PDB file of C-alpha atoms in Angstrom:
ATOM      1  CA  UNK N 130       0.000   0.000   0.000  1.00 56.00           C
ATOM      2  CA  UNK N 131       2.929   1.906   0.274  1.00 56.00           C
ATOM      3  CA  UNK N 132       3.882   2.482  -3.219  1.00 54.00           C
ATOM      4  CA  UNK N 133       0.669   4.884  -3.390  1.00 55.00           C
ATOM      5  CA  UNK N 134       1.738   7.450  -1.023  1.00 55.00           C
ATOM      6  CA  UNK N 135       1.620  11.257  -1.933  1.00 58.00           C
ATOM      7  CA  UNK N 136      -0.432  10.294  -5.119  1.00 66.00           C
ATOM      8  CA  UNK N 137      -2.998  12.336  -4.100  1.00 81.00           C
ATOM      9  CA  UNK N 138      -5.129   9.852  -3.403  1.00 86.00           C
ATOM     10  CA  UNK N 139      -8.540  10.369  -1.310  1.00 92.00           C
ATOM     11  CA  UNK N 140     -10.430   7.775  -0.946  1.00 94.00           C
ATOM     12  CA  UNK N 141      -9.090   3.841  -1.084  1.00 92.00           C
ATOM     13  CA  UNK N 142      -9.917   0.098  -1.354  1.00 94.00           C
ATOM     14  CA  UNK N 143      -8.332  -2.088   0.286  1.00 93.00           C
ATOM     15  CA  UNK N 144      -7.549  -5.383  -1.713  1.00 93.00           C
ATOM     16  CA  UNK N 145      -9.903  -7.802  -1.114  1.00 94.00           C
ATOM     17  CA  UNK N 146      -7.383 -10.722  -0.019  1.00 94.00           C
ATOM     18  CA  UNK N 147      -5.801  -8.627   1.985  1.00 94.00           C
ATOM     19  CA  UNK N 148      -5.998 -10.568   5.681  1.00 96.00           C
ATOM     20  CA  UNK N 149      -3.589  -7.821   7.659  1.00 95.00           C
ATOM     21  CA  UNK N 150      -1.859  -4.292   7.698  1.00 94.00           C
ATOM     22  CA  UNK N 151       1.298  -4.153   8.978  1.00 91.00           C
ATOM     23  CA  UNK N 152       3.228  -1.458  10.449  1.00 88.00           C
ATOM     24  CA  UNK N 153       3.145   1.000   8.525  1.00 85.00           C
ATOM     25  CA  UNK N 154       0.908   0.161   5.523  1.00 87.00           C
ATOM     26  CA  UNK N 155      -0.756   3.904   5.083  1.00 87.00           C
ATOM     27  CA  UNK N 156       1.823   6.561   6.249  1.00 84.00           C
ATOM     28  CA  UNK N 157       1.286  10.319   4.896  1.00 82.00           C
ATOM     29  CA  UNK N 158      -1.272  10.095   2.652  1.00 85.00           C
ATOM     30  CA  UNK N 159      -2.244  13.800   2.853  1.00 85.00           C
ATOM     31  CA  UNK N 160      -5.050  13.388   1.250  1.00 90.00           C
ATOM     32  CA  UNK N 161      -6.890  10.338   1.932  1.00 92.00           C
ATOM     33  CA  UNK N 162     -10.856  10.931   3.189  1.00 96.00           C
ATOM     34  CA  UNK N 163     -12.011   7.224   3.115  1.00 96.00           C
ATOM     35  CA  UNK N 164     -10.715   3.800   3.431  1.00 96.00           C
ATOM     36  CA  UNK N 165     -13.007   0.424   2.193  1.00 97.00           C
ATOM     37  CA  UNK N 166     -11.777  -2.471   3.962  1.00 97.00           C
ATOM     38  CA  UNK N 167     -12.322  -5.617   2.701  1.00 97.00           C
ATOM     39  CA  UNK N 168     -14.257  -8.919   4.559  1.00 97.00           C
ATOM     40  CA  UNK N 169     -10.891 -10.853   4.623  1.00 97.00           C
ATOM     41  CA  UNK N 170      -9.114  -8.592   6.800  1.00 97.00           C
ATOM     42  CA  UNK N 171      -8.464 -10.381  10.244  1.00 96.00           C
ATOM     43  CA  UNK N 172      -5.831  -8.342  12.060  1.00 95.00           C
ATOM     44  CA  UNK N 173      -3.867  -5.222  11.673  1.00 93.00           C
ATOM     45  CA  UNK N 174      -1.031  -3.511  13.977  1.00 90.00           C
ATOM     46  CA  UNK N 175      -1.821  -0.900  15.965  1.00 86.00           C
ATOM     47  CA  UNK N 176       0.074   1.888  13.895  1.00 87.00           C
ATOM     48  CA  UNK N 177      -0.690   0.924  10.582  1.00 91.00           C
ATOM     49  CA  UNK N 178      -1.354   3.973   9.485  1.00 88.00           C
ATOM     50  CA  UNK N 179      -0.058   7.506  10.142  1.00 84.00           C
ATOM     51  CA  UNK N 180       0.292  11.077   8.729  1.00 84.00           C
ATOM     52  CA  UNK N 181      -3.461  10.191   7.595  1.00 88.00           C
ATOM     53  CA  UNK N 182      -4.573  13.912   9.475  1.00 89.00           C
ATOM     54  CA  UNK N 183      -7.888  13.872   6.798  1.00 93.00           C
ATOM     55  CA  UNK N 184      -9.068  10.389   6.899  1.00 94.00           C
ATOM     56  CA  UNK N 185     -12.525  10.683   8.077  1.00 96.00           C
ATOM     57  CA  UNK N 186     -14.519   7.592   6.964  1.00 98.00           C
ATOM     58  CA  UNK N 187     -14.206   4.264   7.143  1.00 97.00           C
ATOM     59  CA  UNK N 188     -16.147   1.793   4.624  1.00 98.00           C
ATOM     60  CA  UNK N 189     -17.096  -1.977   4.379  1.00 97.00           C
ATOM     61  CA  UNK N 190     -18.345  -5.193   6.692  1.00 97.00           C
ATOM     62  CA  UNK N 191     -15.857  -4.039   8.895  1.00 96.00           C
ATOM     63  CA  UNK N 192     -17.107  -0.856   9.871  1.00 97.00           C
ATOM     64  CA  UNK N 193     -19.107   0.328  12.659  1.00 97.00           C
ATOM     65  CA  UNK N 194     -22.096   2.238  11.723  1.00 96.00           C
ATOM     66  CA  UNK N 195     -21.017   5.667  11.997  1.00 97.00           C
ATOM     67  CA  UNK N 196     -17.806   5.115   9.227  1.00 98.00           C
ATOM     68  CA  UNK N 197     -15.234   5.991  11.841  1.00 97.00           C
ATOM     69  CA  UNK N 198     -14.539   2.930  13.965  1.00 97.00           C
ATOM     70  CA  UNK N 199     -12.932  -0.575  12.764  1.00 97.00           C
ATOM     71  CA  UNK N 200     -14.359  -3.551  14.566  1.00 97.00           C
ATOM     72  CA  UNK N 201     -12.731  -6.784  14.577  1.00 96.00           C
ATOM     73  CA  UNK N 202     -14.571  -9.296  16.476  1.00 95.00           C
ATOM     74  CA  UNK N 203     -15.522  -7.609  19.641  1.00 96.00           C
ATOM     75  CA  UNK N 204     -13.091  -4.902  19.083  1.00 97.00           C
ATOM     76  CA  UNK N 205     -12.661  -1.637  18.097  1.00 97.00           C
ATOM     77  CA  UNK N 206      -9.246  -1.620  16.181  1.00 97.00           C
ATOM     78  CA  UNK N 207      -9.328   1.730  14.889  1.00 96.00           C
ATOM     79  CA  UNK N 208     -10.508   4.759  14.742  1.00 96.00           C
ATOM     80  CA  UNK N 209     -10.071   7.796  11.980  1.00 96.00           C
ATOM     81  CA  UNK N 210      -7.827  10.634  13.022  1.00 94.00           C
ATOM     82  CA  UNK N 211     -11.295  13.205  12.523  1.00 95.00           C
ATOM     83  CA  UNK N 212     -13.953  12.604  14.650  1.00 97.00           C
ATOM     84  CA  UNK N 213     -16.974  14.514  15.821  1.00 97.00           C
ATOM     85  CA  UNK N 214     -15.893  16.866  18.735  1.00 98.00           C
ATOM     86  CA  UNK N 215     -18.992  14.617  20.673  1.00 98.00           C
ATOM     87  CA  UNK N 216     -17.934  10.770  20.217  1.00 98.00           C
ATOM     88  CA  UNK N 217     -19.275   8.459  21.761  1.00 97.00           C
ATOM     89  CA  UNK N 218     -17.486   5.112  20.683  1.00 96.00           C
ATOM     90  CA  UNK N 219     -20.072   2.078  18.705  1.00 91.00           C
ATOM     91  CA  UNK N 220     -21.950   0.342  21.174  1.00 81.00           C
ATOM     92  CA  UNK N 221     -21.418  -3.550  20.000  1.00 85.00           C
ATOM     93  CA  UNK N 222     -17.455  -3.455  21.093  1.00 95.00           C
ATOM     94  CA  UNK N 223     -16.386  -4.696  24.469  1.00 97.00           C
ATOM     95  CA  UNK N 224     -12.648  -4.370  24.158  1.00 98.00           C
ATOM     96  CA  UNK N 225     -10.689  -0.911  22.692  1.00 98.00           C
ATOM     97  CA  UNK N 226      -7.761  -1.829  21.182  1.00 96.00           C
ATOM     98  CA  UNK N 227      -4.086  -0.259  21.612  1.00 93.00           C
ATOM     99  CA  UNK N 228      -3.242   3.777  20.247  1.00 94.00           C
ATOM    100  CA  UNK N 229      -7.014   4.075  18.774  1.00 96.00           C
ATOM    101  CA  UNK N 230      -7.652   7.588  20.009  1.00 96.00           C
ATOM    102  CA  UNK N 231      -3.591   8.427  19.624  1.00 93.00           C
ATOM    103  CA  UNK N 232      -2.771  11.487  18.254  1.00 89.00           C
ATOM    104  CA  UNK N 233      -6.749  12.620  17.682  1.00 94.00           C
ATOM    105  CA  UNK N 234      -7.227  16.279  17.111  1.00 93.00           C
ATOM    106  CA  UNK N 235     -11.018  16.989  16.681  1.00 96.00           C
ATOM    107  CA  UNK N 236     -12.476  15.158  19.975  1.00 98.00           C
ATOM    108  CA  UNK N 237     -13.158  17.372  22.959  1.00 98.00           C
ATOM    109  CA  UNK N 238     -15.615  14.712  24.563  1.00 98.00           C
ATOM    110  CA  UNK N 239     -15.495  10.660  24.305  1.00 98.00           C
ATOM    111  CA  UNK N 240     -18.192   8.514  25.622  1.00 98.00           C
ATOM    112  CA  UNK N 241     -17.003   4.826  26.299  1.00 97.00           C
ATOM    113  CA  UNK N 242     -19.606   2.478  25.909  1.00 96.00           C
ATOM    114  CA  UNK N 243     -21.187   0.620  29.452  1.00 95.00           C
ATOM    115  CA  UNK N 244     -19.916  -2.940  28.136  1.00 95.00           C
ATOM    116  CA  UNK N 245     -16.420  -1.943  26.856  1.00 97.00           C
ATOM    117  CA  UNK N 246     -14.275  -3.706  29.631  1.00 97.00           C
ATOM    118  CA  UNK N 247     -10.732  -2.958  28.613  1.00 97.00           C
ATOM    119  CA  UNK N 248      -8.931  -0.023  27.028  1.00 97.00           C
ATOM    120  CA  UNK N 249      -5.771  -0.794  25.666  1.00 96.00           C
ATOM    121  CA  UNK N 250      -2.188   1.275  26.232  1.00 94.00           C
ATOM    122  CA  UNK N 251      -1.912   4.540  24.417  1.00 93.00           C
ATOM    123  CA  UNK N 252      -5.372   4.520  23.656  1.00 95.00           C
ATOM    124  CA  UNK N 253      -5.844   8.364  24.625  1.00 95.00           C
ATOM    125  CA  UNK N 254      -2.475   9.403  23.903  1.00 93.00           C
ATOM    126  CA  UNK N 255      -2.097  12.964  23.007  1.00 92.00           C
ATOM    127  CA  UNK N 256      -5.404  13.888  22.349  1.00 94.00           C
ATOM    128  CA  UNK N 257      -5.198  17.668  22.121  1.00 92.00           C
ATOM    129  CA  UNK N 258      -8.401  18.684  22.052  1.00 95.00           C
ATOM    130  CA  UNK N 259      -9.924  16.051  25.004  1.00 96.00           C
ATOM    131  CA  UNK N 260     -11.735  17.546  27.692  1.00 96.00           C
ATOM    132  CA  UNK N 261     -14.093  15.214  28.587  1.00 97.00           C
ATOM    133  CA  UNK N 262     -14.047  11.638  29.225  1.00 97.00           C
ATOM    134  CA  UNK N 263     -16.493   9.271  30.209  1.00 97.00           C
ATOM    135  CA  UNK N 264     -15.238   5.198  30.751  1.00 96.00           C
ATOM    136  CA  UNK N 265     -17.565   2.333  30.700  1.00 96.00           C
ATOM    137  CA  UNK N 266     -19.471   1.375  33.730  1.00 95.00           C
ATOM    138  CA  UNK N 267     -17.797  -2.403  33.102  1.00 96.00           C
ATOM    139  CA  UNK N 268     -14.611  -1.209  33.021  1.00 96.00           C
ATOM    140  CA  UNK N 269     -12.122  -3.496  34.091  1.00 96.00           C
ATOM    141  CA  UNK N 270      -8.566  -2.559  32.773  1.00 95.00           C
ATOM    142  CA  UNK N 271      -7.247   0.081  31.422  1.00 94.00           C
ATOM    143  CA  UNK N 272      -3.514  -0.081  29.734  1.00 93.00           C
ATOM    144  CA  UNK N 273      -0.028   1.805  29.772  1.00 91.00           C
ATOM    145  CA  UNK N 274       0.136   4.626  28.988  1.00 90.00           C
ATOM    146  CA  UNK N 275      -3.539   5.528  28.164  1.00 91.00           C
ATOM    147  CA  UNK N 276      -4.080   9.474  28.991  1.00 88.00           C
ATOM    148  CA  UNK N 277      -0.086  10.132  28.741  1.00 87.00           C
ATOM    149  CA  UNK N 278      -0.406  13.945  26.830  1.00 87.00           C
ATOM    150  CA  UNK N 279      -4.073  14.259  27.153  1.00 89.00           C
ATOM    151  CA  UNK N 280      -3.279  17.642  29.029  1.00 86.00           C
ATOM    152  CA  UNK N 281      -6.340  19.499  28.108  1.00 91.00           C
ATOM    153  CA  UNK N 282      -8.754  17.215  30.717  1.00 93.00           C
ATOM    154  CA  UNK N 283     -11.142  18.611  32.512  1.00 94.00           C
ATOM    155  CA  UNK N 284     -13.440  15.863  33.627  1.00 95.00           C
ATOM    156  CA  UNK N 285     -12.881  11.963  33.858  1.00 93.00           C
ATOM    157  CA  UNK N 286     -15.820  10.131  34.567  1.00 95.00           C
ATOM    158  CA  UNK N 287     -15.134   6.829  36.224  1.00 92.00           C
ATOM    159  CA  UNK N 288     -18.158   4.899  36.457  1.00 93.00           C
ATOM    160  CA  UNK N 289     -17.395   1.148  37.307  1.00 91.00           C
ATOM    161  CA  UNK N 290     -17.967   0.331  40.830  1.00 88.00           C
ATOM    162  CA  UNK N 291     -14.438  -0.614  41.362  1.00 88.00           C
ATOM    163  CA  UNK N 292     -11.757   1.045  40.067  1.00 84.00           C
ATOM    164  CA  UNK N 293      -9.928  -0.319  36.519  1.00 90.00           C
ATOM    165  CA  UNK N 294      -6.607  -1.507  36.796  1.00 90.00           C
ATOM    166  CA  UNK N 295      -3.604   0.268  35.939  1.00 85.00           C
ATOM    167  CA  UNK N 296      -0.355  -1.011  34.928  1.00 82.00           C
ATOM    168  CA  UNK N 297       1.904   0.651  38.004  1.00 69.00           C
ATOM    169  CA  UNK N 298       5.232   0.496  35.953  1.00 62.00           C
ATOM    170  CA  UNK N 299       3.590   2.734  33.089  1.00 55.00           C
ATOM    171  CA  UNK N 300       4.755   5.821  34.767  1.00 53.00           C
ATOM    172  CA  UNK N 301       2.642   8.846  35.354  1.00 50.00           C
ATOM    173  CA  UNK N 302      -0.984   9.223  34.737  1.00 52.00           C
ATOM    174  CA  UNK N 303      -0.807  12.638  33.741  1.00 55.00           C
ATOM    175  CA  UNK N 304      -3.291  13.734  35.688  1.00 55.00           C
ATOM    176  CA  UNK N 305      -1.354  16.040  37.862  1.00 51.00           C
ATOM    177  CA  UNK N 306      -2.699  19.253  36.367  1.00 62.00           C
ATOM    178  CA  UNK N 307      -4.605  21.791  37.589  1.00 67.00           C
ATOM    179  CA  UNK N 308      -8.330  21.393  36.852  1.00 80.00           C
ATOM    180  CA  UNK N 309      -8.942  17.820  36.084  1.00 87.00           C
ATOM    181  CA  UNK N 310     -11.876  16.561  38.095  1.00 91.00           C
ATOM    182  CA  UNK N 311     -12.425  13.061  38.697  1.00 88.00           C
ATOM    183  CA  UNK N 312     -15.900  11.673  39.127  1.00 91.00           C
ATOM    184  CA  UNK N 313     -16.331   8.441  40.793  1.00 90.00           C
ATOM    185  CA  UNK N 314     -20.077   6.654  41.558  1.00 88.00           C
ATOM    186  CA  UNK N 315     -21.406   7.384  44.841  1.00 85.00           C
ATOM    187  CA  UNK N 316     -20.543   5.025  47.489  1.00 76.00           C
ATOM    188  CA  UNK N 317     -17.063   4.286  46.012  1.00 74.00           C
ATOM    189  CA  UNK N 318     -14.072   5.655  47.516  1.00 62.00           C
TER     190      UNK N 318
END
């Protein structure tokens, strides 16, 4: 996929026996709005694309109904770099997979969905733009790394009964700005 970059290309279909994107298959296409991914596709590393800062919409069985998540399974794999500045991630997920949010410019607020149970490392990283997040209520994990540069938040809504676990050796939170609020349920400590 490569061999296509800076073509000018905006909008793209995947082969249809292609089964997995490596590192690196879509880096700086400038251009590129849309992406159709084909049924085969089974598995794809979690930087497979970059430089992508237009790429809005995402086509095919693979999809989630708004064009702007990947689902594999019972995963969300990706998600484009533009997204509404309200997202609320597709409901029929239960696992978020690693650096999906990464890097997002456009999102000020991001609803997780109640039966998403893990959140995978760098899945916030650097979001700009974040101000509001609200995790699943079945929330069980949440990886390294996760809200590392997310230095615009304002409010974290926790909402699982017990707290999600943390990797300890995945060094600061960064939540040790000024103005971050977190909300837990009532009757939690």
């Amino acid at each position: 996929l490569r061999a296509f970059a800076g073509t000018g290309i905006t909008d793209y279909t995947i082969p249809s026996d292609v089964v997995m994107l490596g590192s690196g298959s879509v880096v700086g296409w400038d251009n590129l709005q849309s992406i159709i991914f084909p049924a085969s596709l089974r598995s794809l590393y979690s930087d497979w694309q970059s430089d992508c800062d237009n790429l809005e919409y995402f086509f095919g069985p693979k999809a989630s109904g708004d064009h702007h998540g990947l689902i594999l399974g019972d995963q969300l794999v990706s998600a484009t770099p533009i997204l509404p500045k309200e997202y609320t991630v597709p409901g029929d997920i239960k696992r978020i997979f690693w650096s999906v949010f990464q890097g997002n410019k456009t999102t000020e607020t991001l609803i997780i969905p109640d039966q998403v149970e893990s959140v995978g490392n760098y899945c916030f990283y650097g979001m700009s733009k974040l101000k509001t997040l609200q995790l699943s209520a079945s929330l069980v994990s949440v990886g390294a790394m996760a809200f590392r540069l997310c230095s615009r938040l304002e409010h974290l809504y926790i909402r699982s009964a017990s707290p999600p676990s943390y990797p300890a050796d995945s060094g600061s939170t960064y939540f040790g700005h000024t103005g971050l609020t977190i909300h837990i349920p009532e009757g939690t400590s």
